[in-house]
Amino acid sequence: MAGRKAVSKASKSKRIKTPEAGFLAELATQQSAQYRLAQGFGVLFAVALVLQAWAFANVFSDMVLQQAFSLSFLFLALFALLLRALANYGRERVCASASRHIRYGLRHKLIAHLTQLGPARLRIEEDAALSTRVYEQVDALDDYFSRYKPQVFMVTLIPSVILLSVAPVSWVAFLVFMLTAPLVIVFMIFVGYKAAQANRRQFNVLAMLSNQFMDLSQGLAELKRLGRTPAARDRLSNSAKAYQKTTMSVLLLAFLSTATLELFASISIAMIALYLGLGLLEILPWQVGTAPVTLTQAMFLLLLAPEFYLPLRQLGNDYHAKQKAEAAATDLMSILDTPLSVETTSESTTDYVPSSAQLAYLSFYELAWQDTGRQRLAPITGNILKGERVWLSGESGVGKSSLLHLLLGFEENYQGQLYIKGKAFSTLNLKDWRNKLAWLPQTPEWVNGSIRRNLLLGITEPDESCIQKALQDSQCADFIAALPNGLDTALTELGSGLSGGQMQRLSIARALLSKADVWLLDEPCSGLDTDTADAVLNTLETVSRGKTLLIVSHDTHPIHWADKHWSLNKEGLDESTGGLDEKANYAIPR
Amino acid sequence: MKKPTTLSLAKLLLANPWGFIIPVITGVASSIAGVALLGVSGWFISAAGLATALGTALVFNYLTPGAIVRGLAILRTAGRYGEQVTAHNHLLGLLRTLRLWVWDQRVAKPIADLHQQSRGDLLQRLVSDLDQIIRWPLVVFLPWLYALLGYVGVSIFAYFIDPVLLWLLGIAALCHLVVLPYVCGRFASHAVHVGQILGVHRRGRFVSLFSALITLTIRGHWQDYAARLEQLDNRQKRMEVVIQQAISLGRLLAYMVTIGLLASVFLLLGDFQTDTSEASAMSWQLKDQVSGTWLVGLVLALLAVNELVLPLVQSFVAQGQSQVGLRRLNQIQQDAPPVSASALEKLTHLSLRDWRGYHLASGMGNQAIDLELNTGDSLWLRGVSGSGKSTLLASIAGDCLATGKAYVNQDECGIYDNPNFQGQLSYLPQSPYVFQQSIAANLMLGKADASDAEMWAVLEAVALADWVRGLDNGLSTLLSSQGRDLSGGQRKRLVLARLLLRRAPLLLLDEPFDGLDKATIERICHALQHDYQPDMLILVSHIDSPLSEQARVIEL
């Protein structure tokens, strides 16, 4: 037993080594009360197991020797069997509920985390892929928490209980168990370690194969146009075949570990059976003429022998559950490890507020954003006065969107200073600040629901004339009037047939209705053709007078009416007044 | 191997019968050996005990049963090993067959539907459905077969003890193998089904909400919406509870059946005995013709069969999931592969009469137009957004449905989804696809035997050569899934490079300059007017470029 303990300790410390295993272990501790209850059921199960073996042994031996047996033993045996079934039932229920709580709690946490990440979530994956992680990948943890995790405990419990109950009955059987158990474990480690490696590799390659299939399938239209589908089919077929071949050689080894376990279990059972049989016949070489055990004891040992190895074998079978869980954990951790914006530290606590910042509405002083070694925004300094409209341009990847995300309050881990009306950004009440904002991204954001509901998202319902005025100003009134259901037309993610320009106009109407002071626009015109874009920009010009506005737009869509033009590059900010800037910097993106 | 047209679970079993038969045989041998191992050792020990008690120990033949016990132990192990190895081999083969089946169905699919299907997570679901389904024979069918054969083996044994036991075993087998799995499967199948629907719904809501995350957050409304997402999650949780209940209860009931079976075996084979010498315990006397040693063997064998039966309930609940997956797979099934028309000569002239491209789903498209294109022509399609420029271009590429007549080299020709026609053109759609392969492999899709020099030249032409040179692995750099590590402009240019390598007579470009700066645009146009000039060009763009200056303009 000491050997086993050492082993379980060793494997424990090994488990903590990989971050995935640490992550899973931490999740499991949330439900430690449930798991303790499950362990209680496990103990009950083990006791019932021994009780059942003992009662059946009595029944059997009496039956064999006297053709009759005591009914109370039979009842006891059947009762123990029932107890075992009930303990198993209870254990399953408890473990399943623990797994459920862990998974649904984790999912809740993931969604909350993604929410707080805001636009930064798209750096991990696009939304559809994120939904796969949040739903499928979290569910992939089920087998681990409901089966593998509790089984680890049973693997130590049941053999220990059996050893304890066998010891007073027969020292030889005890020794057989004692000798084979470490052998089984040693083999599990030697062969199992190799097998685990092989298994892991196989798991990875299988994932790669799935990936290849996904990739080729997604680009199938492209392949069809290029006339390359037969080549791709060959590729799929060949790699699957080659994979099958190499994997089989790996699997031959991998399953050897289970087979060794099985062999040990089978041989030990057979050895014990043989020992008992010969002992009963009184012809054991070292004690001819005397029986070391009675028939009852022999039966007892025989009934317990297979149970001794069973949990170990099950653990081997559940091993893939662990692997699946660890693979999923990698994906989930990459979400949770994406740092949330933390309150800025010492840097922003400087009391010095530049005098210009006290006058300006928005003020940046050496504002930069360095994220995991990558520069997302070069240090910039500049001021935006109240009612000033600023056009921000620059190459892609230079940090235009990042600046907007900072202002939206999704990223607070910036360097340098950011002031709103002379107050440091970090001291602001984020909720109040966000209430002043209107956000118009490249693809307007809509939830499923009517146009009216989308326009009035999160604001107290204004009277009808306000709505009409906003629609007039944003030049939505005409096309909305043309819709059969008017404002009650449902918008889906696809936009229900409205054009890109019309959708942008609706966003403008929404911004107007929200009475926001500060408008942040992220390339509202990319994806629109020049005429539509010009028309939308014209509308924007008229409705946004008096608003403080920061618009990100490519040089292909210049904002002629802006009060200032900021051209952002990797060194910082170039400011020029007026909308048109002929010195615009054309360089190869990235 | 014959390619199955529709999928069914039975067809899965027969997809590769020879590959399947080995795991079945080894598995059966191993299961029966496992049951027999317990039975025979039980009998052996009781017989040995009895022999000693009767004083016949010295004439008791212990060698044969001893050998049988050891033999069974080894057979069980070897069988299990053989089963696992061969079953996995079979499974991998099945995976390959099924994937190719899905591939063929999708290739046969009209290209317009394909776009619909490739979007979003549908494909992802198809792939996970495949993984689910191929396990069916191993997870559901084989365990059931083993349990059935375990029962058959025990029944033969029981017949020799007392034929009346067969009735009991029959009833128990019926409960274990048919009634319980069926009832639990049915009970859970509703929950499985609802769970699947909820899953799709939940994902849809997730994507919809997250696409409006910022607006919802700055309006302070996110909480309400997140709560609704939570509600769906809770409903899903309840479904999971139902499924779990079905499995656990089913297993408990299976235990009950075993207990009942054991009790009735003893009841049938014995009588109540009142006049015992011991006053304390009541005892049960076995019938005369029943041998106690054999009965011990039978009871132990029944306990072993119980172990075979227990996993069945769970696997039959899992079967519900396979069936849902199978239904979804069959939906993509496609009967007739497209008839390939006769090969076309090199395209020199294309004319379209009364031509209107439209989308199948919405019916939206362009106003019908006439269009004439000869070698050396270039055409610039313009129009306000929503006028159907992209749709028209896609329909000319044979990617999208259209009405009207098309004449290729003066002959009337159906160009929709016509591989021969598509062999004559290169089409750059608005969101082109970059494969998760190396840059070189992506380029070689355009020309299978392209040399390095050719590839560098074409990269130079689309102004990507500097970028590729800057990468550590150059041309053999692996691109990430869907070219996610490329910017939109880079992705477009890479695909354009691939198309230019093809040197097809007709080049169709949909907004090729989106997100590019002026210098790059000029460079690409220069290449398209010199080294890589196509015979005919149709351009959709809202940006003026040197290319459009020389083009004939068509306003939509």
Tab-separated table of N, CA and C in Angstrom, chain B residues 91-216:
chain	number	residue	atom	x	y	z
B	91	LEU	N	-12.546	1.209	-36.807
B	91	LEU	CA	-13.119	2.533	-36.578
B	91	LEU	C	-12.446	3.589	-37.456
B	92	LEU	N	-11.132	3.492	-37.559
B	92	LEU	CA	-10.414	4.464	-38.379
B	92	LEU	C	-10.784	4.317	-39.850
B	93	GLY	N	-10.932	3.062	-40.267
B	93	GLY	CA	-11.342	2.834	-41.643
B	93	GLY	C	-12.718	3.418	-41.914
B	94	LEU	N	-13.594	3.237	-40.925
B	94	LEU	CA	-14.957	3.745	-41.049
B	94	LEU	C	-14.962	5.268	-41.126
B	95	LEU	N	-14.097	5.850	-40.324
B	95	LEU	CA	-14.016	7.309	-40.312
B	95	LEU	C	-13.631	7.822	-41.691
B	96	ARG	N	-12.676	7.149	-42.292
B	96	ARG	CA	-12.219	7.547	-43.613
B	96	ARG	C	-13.363	7.413	-44.622
B	97	THR	N	-14.028	6.249	-44.587
B	97	THR	CA	-15.130	6.021	-45.519
B	97	THR	C	-16.197	7.099	-45.373
B	98	LEU	N	-16.564	7.385	-44.124
B	98	LEU	CA	-17.642	8.346	-43.905
B	98	LEU	C	-17.241	9.755	-44.304
B	99	ARG	N	-16.001	10.097	-43.996
B	99	ARG	CA	-15.566	11.446	-44.368
B	99	ARG	C	-15.607	11.614	-45.873
B	100	LEU	N	-15.145	10.589	-46.574
B	100	LEU	CA	-15.160	10.687	-48.033
B	100	LEU	C	-16.600	10.737	-48.525
B	101	TRP	N	-17.489	10.019	-47.810
B	101	TRP	CA	-18.905	10.066	-48.190
B	101	TRP	C	-19.421	11.496	-48.075
B	102	VAL	N	-19.137	12.127	-46.927
B	102	VAL	CA	-19.583	13.508	-46.735
B	102	VAL	C	-18.959	14.407	-47.798
B	103	TRP	N	-17.709	14.184	-48.059
B	103	TRP	CA	-16.998	14.980	-49.070
B	103	TRP	C	-17.690	14.851	-50.419
B	104	ASP	N	-17.969	13.609	-50.832
B	104	ASP	CA	-18.610	13.384	-52.126
B	104	ASP	C	-19.966	14.063	-52.189
B	105	GLN	N	-20.727	13.946	-51.087
B	105	GLN	CA	-22.039	14.587	-51.079
B	105	GLN	C	-21.900	16.084	-51.265
B	106	ARG	N	-20.905	16.630	-50.599
B	106	ARG	CA	-20.754	18.079	-50.680
B	106	ARG	C	-20.224	18.520	-52.042
B	107	VAL	N	-19.363	17.702	-52.623
B	107	VAL	CA	-18.868	18.055	-53.953
B	107	VAL	C	-20.021	18.015	-54.951
B	108	ALA	N	-20.929	17.055	-54.772
B	108	ALA	CA	-22.035	16.919	-55.703
B	108	ALA	C	-23.074	18.007	-55.509
B	109	LYS	N	-22.975	18.706	-54.430
B	109	LYS	CA	-23.969	19.725	-54.102
B	109	LYS	C	-23.829	20.912	-55.049
B	110	PRO	N	-24.975	21.479	-55.511
B	110	PRO	CA	-24.867	22.691	-56.327
B	110	PRO	C	-24.141	23.770	-55.540
B	111	ILE	N	-23.333	24.517	-56.262
B	111	ILE	CA	-22.392	25.396	-55.586
B	111	ILE	C	-23.096	26.487	-54.780
B	112	ALA	N	-24.310	26.871	-55.192
B	112	ALA	CA	-25.006	27.937	-54.477
B	112	ALA	C	-25.394	27.479	-53.070
B	113	ASP	N	-25.812	26.194	-52.950
B	113	ASP	CA	-26.171	25.673	-51.626
B	113	ASP	C	-24.945	25.531	-50.752
B	114	LEU	N	-23.832	25.263	-51.428
B	114	LEU	CA	-22.592	25.003	-50.710
B	114	LEU	C	-22.197	26.197	-49.847
B	115	HIS	N	-22.411	27.393	-50.399
B	115	HIS	CA	-22.033	28.585	-49.650
B	115	HIS	C	-22.806	28.655	-48.356
B	116	GLN	N	-24.099	28.350	-48.482
B	116	GLN	CA	-24.962	28.360	-47.311
B	116	GLN	C	-24.391	27.429	-46.247
B	117	GLN	N	-23.956	26.237	-46.729
B	117	GLN	CA	-23.553	25.188	-45.808
B	117	GLN	C	-22.203	25.447	-45.164
B	118	SER	N	-21.333	26.109	-45.911
B	118	SER	CA	-19.979	26.280	-45.392
B	118	SER	C	-19.948	27.311	-44.283
B	119	ARG	N	-20.992	28.134	-44.236
B	119	ARG	CA	-20.972	29.206	-43.253
B	119	ARG	C	-21.212	28.677	-41.856
B	120	GLY	N	-20.717	29.443	-40.889
B	120	GLY	CA	-21.054	29.198	-39.495
B	120	GLY	C	-20.579	27.858	-39.010
B	121	ASP	N	-21.377	27.292	-38.124
B	121	ASP	CA	-20.903	26.134	-37.406
B	121	ASP	C	-21.468	24.843	-37.951
B	122	LEU	N	-22.222	24.942	-39.034
B	122	LEU	CA	-22.869	23.740	-39.551
B	122	LEU	C	-21.849	22.653	-39.836
B	123	LEU	N	-20.755	23.092	-40.452
B	123	LEU	CA	-19.728	22.139	-40.833
B	123	LEU	C	-19.096	21.507	-39.597
B	124	GLN	N	-18.874	22.370	-38.626
B	124	GLN	CA	-18.319	21.895	-37.360
B	124	GLN	C	-19.201	20.787	-36.796
B	125	ARG	N	-20.518	21.017	-36.868
B	125	ARG	CA	-21.449	20.024	-36.326
B	125	ARG	C	-21.372	18.739	-37.119
B	126	LEU	N	-21.249	18.875	-38.456
B	126	LEU	CA	-21.154	17.678	-39.289
B	126	LEU	C	-19.966	16.833	-38.858
B	127	VAL	N	-18.856	17.509	-38.621
B	127	VAL	CA	-17.648	16.774	-38.251
B	127	VAL	C	-17.831	16.069	-36.917
B	128	SER	N	-18.454	16.752	-35.955
B	128	SER	CA	-18.601	16.084	-34.662
B	128	SER	C	-19.666	14.991	-34.753
B	129	ASP	N	-20.647	15.185	-35.632
B	129	ASP	CA	-21.618	14.106	-35.854
B	129	ASP	C	-20.923	12.854	-36.349
B	130	LEU	N	-19.992	13.047	-37.281
B	130	LEU	CA	-19.258	11.905	-37.827
B	130	LEU	C	-18.538	11.153	-36.723
B	131	ASP	N	-17.864	11.918	-35.868
B	131	ASP	CA	-17.117	11.281	-34.784
B	131	ASP	C	-18.050	10.510	-33.867
B	132	GLN	N	-19.256	11.058	-33.692
B	132	GLN	CA	-20.245	10.401	-32.832
B	132	GLN	C	-20.731	9.096	-33.466
B	133	ILE	N	-21.018	9.176	-34.751
B	133	ILE	CA	-21.662	8.041	-35.404
B	133	ILE	C	-20.735	6.848	-35.559
B	134	ILE	N	-19.488	7.097	-35.874
B	134	ILE	CA	-18.629	5.938	-36.136
B	134	ILE	C	-18.441	5.098	-34.887
B	135	ARG	N	-18.705	5.674	-33.728
B	135	ARG	CA	-18.519	4.887	-32.512
B	135	ARG	C	-19.683	3.936	-32.274
B	136	TRP	N	-20.765	4.146	-33.005
B	136	TRP	CA	-21.971	3.367	-32.725
B	136	TRP	C	-21.725	1.863	-32.686
B	137	PRO	N	-21.095	1.287	-33.693
B	137	PRO	CA	-20.921	-0.173	-33.639
B	137	PRO	C	-20.126	-0.609	-32.416
B	138	LEU	N	-19.175	0.206	-32.019
B	138	LEU	CA	-18.315	-0.208	-30.915
B	138	LEU	C	-18.943	0.058	-29.553
B	139	VAL	N	-19.679	1.148	-29.473
B	139	VAL	CA	-20.191	1.537	-28.166
B	139	VAL	C	-21.561	0.934	-27.902
B	140	VAL	N	-22.347	0.751	-28.938
B	140	VAL	CA	-23.709	0.268	-28.729
B	140	VAL	C	-23.860	-1.185	-29.176
B	141	PHE	N	-23.482	-1.440	-30.385
B	141	PHE	CA	-23.796	-2.761	-30.935
B	141	PHE	C	-22.986	-3.878	-30.269
B	142	LEU	N	-21.668	-3.705	-30.209
B	142	LEU	CA	-20.826	-4.780	-29.670
B	142	LEU	C	-21.137	-5.125	-28.213
B	143	PRO	N	-21.247	-4.154	-27.316
B	143	PRO	CA	-21.574	-4.509	-25.936
B	143	PRO	C	-22.884	-5.284	-25.844
B	144	TRP	N	-23.839	-4.905	-26.676
B	144	TRP	CA	-25.120	-5.597	-26.661
B	144	TRP	C	-24.938	-7.053	-27.100
B	145	LEU	N	-24.151	-7.205	-28.133
B	145	LEU	CA	-23.906	-8.561	-28.642
B	145	LEU	C	-23.206	-9.419	-27.581
B	146	TYR	N	-22.234	-8.825	-26.906
B	146	TYR	CA	-21.513	-9.575	-25.873
B	146	TYR	C	-22.460	-10.012	-24.770
B	147	ALA	N	-23.321	-9.086	-24.350
B	147	ALA	CA	-24.255	-9.412	-23.273
B	147	ALA	C	-25.190	-10.533	-23.724
B	148	LEU	N	-25.648	-10.423	-24.960
B	148	LEU	CA	-26.553	-11.455	-25.490
B	148	LEU	C	-25.863	-12.818	-25.473
B	149	LEU	N	-24.628	-12.865	-25.968
B	149	LEU	CA	-23.924	-14.139	-26.024
B	149	LEU	C	-23.582	-14.637	-24.626
B	150	GLY	N	-23.321	-13.692	-23.708
B	150	GLY	CA	-23.113	-14.079	-22.318
B	150	GLY	C	-24.338	-14.812	-21.795
B	151	TYR	N	-25.500	-14.273	-22.102
B	151	TYR	CA	-26.737	-14.917	-21.671
B	151	TYR	C	-26.903	-16.292	-22.316
B	152	VAL	N	-26.575	-16.362	-23.603
B	152	VAL	CA	-26.704	-17.657	-24.292
B	152	VAL	C	-25.818	-18.693	-23.617
B	153	GLY	N	-24.559	-18.285	-23.321
B	153	GLY	CA	-23.621	-19.200	-22.679
B	153	GLY	C	-24.148	-19.685	-21.339
B	154	VAL	N	-24.629	-18.750	-20.528
B	154	VAL	CA	-25.142	-19.104	-19.207
B	154	VAL	C	-26.363	-20.014	-19.340
B	155	SER	N	-27.192	-19.756	-20.350
B	155	SER	CA	-28.409	-20.558	-20.540
B	155	SER	C	-28.058	-22.013	-20.825
B	156	ILE	N	-27.010	-22.217	-21.645
B	156	ILE	CA	-26.610	-23.592	-21.945
B	156	ILE	C	-26.182	-24.294	-20.663
B	157	PHE	N	-25.416	-23.571	-19.874
B	157	PHE	CA	-24.952	-24.084	-18.597
B	157	PHE	C	-26.163	-24.424	-17.709
B	158	ALA	N	-27.114	-23.469	-17.669
B	158	ALA	CA	-28.282	-23.626	-16.801
B	158	ALA	C	-29.123	-24.820	-17.230
B	159	TYR	N	-29.160	-25.060	-18.535
B	159	TYR	CA	-29.983	-26.153	-19.060
B	159	TYR	C	-29.577	-27.484	-18.448
B	160	PHE	N	-28.266	-27.640	-18.241
B	160	PHE	CA	-27.793	-28.902	-17.683
B	160	PHE	C	-28.121	-29.030	-16.196
B	161	ILE	N	-28.266	-27.882	-15.533
B	161	ILE	CA	-28.620	-27.941	-14.113
B	161	ILE	C	-30.110	-28.260	-13.980
B	162	ASP	N	-30.914	-27.451	-14.609
B	162	ASP	CA	-32.355	-27.669	-14.560
B	162	ASP	C	-32.986	-26.873	-15.692
B	163	PRO	N	-33.620	-27.552	-16.663
B	163	PRO	CA	-34.162	-26.834	-17.821
B	163	PRO	C	-35.152	-25.745	-17.430
B	164	VAL	N	-35.768	-25.880	-16.259
B	164	VAL	CA	-36.771	-24.898	-15.882
B	164	VAL	C	-36.147	-23.509	-15.717
B	165	LEU	N	-34.833	-23.464	-15.483
B	165	LEU	CA	-34.147	-22.187	-15.306
B	165	LEU	C	-34.177	-21.336	-16.576
B	166	LEU	N	-34.330	-22.025	-17.716
B	166	LEU	CA	-34.316	-21.284	-18.989
B	166	LEU	C	-35.399	-20.212	-19.018
B	167	TRP	N	-36.547	-20.526	-18.436
B	167	TRP	CA	-37.619	-19.524	-18.404
B	167	TRP	C	-37.152	-18.267	-17.692
B	168	LEU	N	-36.559	-18.503	-16.518
B	168	LEU	CA	-36.083	-17.363	-15.735
B	168	LEU	C	-35.070	-16.541	-16.509
B	169	LEU	N	-34.102	-17.263	-17.079
B	169	LEU	CA	-33.049	-16.569	-17.806
B	169	LEU	C	-33.620	-15.806	-18.991
B	170	GLY	N	-34.607	-16.433	-19.642
B	170	GLY	CA	-35.238	-15.780	-20.794
B	170	GLY	C	-35.864	-14.460	-20.388
B	171	ILE	N	-36.617	-14.509	-19.280
B	171	ILE	CA	-37.281	-13.279	-18.830
B	171	ILE	C	-36.238	-12.212	-18.459
B	172	ALA	N	-35.218	-12.645	-17.710
B	172	ALA	CA	-34.189	-11.689	-17.287
B	172	ALA	C	-33.474	-11.103	-18.502
B	173	ALA	N	-33.176	-11.975	-19.472
B	173	ALA	CA	-32.480	-11.490	-20.672
B	173	ALA	C	-33.352	-10.488	-21.412
B	174	LEU	N	-34.658	-10.792	-21.475
B	174	LEU	CA	-35.574	-9.873	-22.138
B	174	LEU	C	-35.531	-8.503	-21.450
B	175	CYS	N	-35.592	-8.547	-20.105
B	175	CYS	CA	-35.545	-7.281	-19.366
B	175	CYS	C	-34.225	-6.559	-19.620
B	176	HIS	N	-33.138	-7.284	-19.484
B	176	HIS	CA	-31.823	-6.654	-19.553
B	176	HIS	C	-31.464	-6.165	-20.939
B	177	LEU	N	-31.800	-6.989	-21.931
B	177	LEU	CA	-31.288	-6.695	-23.279
B	177	LEU	C	-32.262	-5.897	-24.123
B	178	VAL	N	-33.553	-6.021	-23.828
B	178	VAL	CA	-34.523	-5.352	-24.686
B	178	VAL	C	-35.293	-4.280	-23.934
B	179	VAL	N	-36.006	-4.693	-22.879
B	179	VAL	CA	-36.940	-3.765	-22.244
B	179	VAL	C	-36.222	-2.561	-21.634
B	180	LEU	N	-35.236	-2.839	-20.764
B	180	LEU	CA	-34.587	-1.720	-20.076
B	180	LEU	C	-33.884	-0.758	-21.031
B	181	PRO	N	-33.029	-1.259	-21.945
B	181	PRO	CA	-32.382	-0.300	-22.862
B	181	PRO	C	-33.409	0.472	-23.678
B	182	TYR	N	-34.481	-0.235	-24.114
B	182	TYR	CA	-35.459	0.438	-24.958
B	182	TYR	C	-36.183	1.514	-24.166
B	183	VAL	N	-36.688	1.124	-22.974
B	183	VAL	CA	-37.460	2.080	-22.183
B	183	VAL	C	-36.600	3.285	-21.800
B	184	CYS	N	-35.405	3.016	-21.313
B	184	CYS	CA	-34.551	4.135	-20.919
B	184	CYS	C	-34.179	4.984	-22.133
B	185	GLY	N	-33.891	4.313	-23.245
B	185	GLY	CA	-33.559	5.041	-24.460
B	185	GLY	C	-34.710	5.945	-24.881
B	186	ARG	N	-35.945	5.393	-24.824
B	186	ARG	CA	-37.117	6.183	-25.202
B	186	ARG	C	-37.320	7.338	-24.247
B	187	PHE	N	-37.196	7.014	-22.957
B	187	PHE	CA	-37.407	8.024	-21.932
B	187	PHE	C	-36.431	9.184	-22.128
B	188	ALA	N	-35.183	8.831	-22.447
B	188	ALA	CA	-34.169	9.872	-22.583
B	188	ALA	C	-34.201	10.522	-23.956
B	189	SER	N	-34.754	9.812	-24.954
B	189	SER	CA	-34.608	10.317	-26.325
B	189	SER	C	-35.269	11.682	-26.487
B	190	HIS	N	-36.384	11.882	-25.781
B	190	HIS	CA	-37.019	13.200	-25.858
B	190	HIS	C	-36.055	14.270	-25.346
B	191	ALA	N	-35.470	13.961	-24.192
B	191	ALA	CA	-34.538	14.928	-23.604
B	191	ALA	C	-33.323	15.137	-24.502
B	192	VAL	N	-32.836	14.055	-25.100
B	192	VAL	CA	-31.685	14.168	-26.000
B	192	VAL	C	-32.039	15.094	-27.160
B	193	HIS	N	-33.238	14.863	-27.687
B	193	HIS	CA	-33.681	15.648	-28.838
B	193	HIS	C	-33.840	17.121	-28.466
B	194	VAL	N	-34.589	17.352	-27.376
B	194	VAL	CA	-34.785	18.736	-26.937
B	194	VAL	C	-33.441	19.386	-26.645
B	195	GLY	N	-32.551	18.606	-26.025
B	195	GLY	CA	-31.234	19.137	-25.704
B	195	GLY	C	-30.498	19.600	-26.947
B	196	GLN	N	-30.611	18.802	-28.011
B	196	GLN	CA	-29.921	19.173	-29.256
B	196	GLN	C	-30.500	20.468	-29.828
B	197	ILE	N	-31.848	20.565	-29.808
B	197	ILE	CA	-32.476	21.767	-30.353
B	197	ILE	C	-32.079	22.975	-29.514
B	198	LEU	N	-32.154	22.790	-28.192
B	198	LEU	CA	-31.753	23.880	-27.301
B	198	LEU	C	-30.326	24.304	-27.580
B	199	GLY	N	-29.483	23.308	-27.846
B	199	GLY	CA	-28.081	23.612	-28.102
B	199	GLY	C	-27.926	24.542	-29.295
B	200	VAL	N	-28.643	24.237	-30.378
B	200	VAL	CA	-28.561	25.074	-31.579
B	200	VAL	C	-29.083	26.476	-31.289
B	201	HIS	N	-30.213	26.504	-30.587
B	201	HIS	CA	-30.860	27.756	-30.249
B	201	HIS	C	-29.938	28.632	-29.402
B	202	ARG	N	-29.346	27.984	-28.419
B	202	ARG	CA	-28.482	28.661	-27.467
B	202	ARG	C	-27.280	29.273	-28.183
B	203	ARG	N	-26.725	28.492	-29.098
B	203	ARG	CA	-25.568	28.985	-29.837
B	203	ARG	C	-25.952	30.178	-30.701
B	204	GLY	N	-27.141	30.085	-31.341
B	204	GLY	CA	-27.609	31.190	-32.165
B	204	GLY	C	-27.738	32.450	-31.338
B	205	ARG	N	-28.326	32.294	-30.138
B	205	ARG	CA	-28.517	33.464	-29.303
B	205	ARG	C	-27.165	34.021	-28.840
B	206	PHE	N	-26.256	33.125	-28.549
B	206	PHE	CA	-24.917	33.562	-28.131
B	206	PHE	C	-24.285	34.437	-29.207
B	207	VAL	N	-24.314	33.927	-30.449
B	207	VAL	CA	-23.666	34.681	-31.525
B	207	VAL	C	-24.374	36.008	-31.748
B	208	SER	N	-25.716	35.979	-31.712
B	208	SER	CA	-26.477	37.204	-31.932
B	208	SER	C	-26.154	38.238	-30.850
B	209	LEU	N	-26.116	37.809	-29.602
B	209	LEU	CA	-25.856	38.756	-28.518
B	209	LEU	C	-24.435	39.284	-28.552
B	210	PHE	N	-23.499	38.380	-28.806
B	210	PHE	CA	-22.123	38.841	-28.776
B	210	PHE	C	-21.805	39.762	-29.948
B	211	SER	N	-22.552	39.609	-31.038
B	211	SER	CA	-22.264	40.518	-32.146
B	211	SER	C	-22.732	41.932	-31.814
B	212	ALA	N	-23.589	42.079	-30.801
B	212	ALA	CA	-24.027	43.415	-30.402
B	212	ALA	C	-23.515	43.751	-29.013
B	213	LEU	N	-22.426	43.103	-28.635
B	213	LEU	CA	-21.951	43.198	-27.241
B	213	LEU	C	-21.679	44.628	-26.794
B	214	ILE	N	-20.986	45.388	-27.653
B	214	ILE	CA	-20.548	46.704	-27.190
B	214	ILE	C	-21.728	47.632	-26.991
B	215	THR	N	-22.641	47.624	-27.968
B	215	THR	CA	-23.813	48.486	-27.831
B	215	THR	C	-24.600	48.108	-26.580
B	216	LEU	N	-24.795	46.798	-26.392
B	216	LEU	CA	-25.554	46.363	-25.222
B	216	LEU	C	-24.846	46.762	-23.938
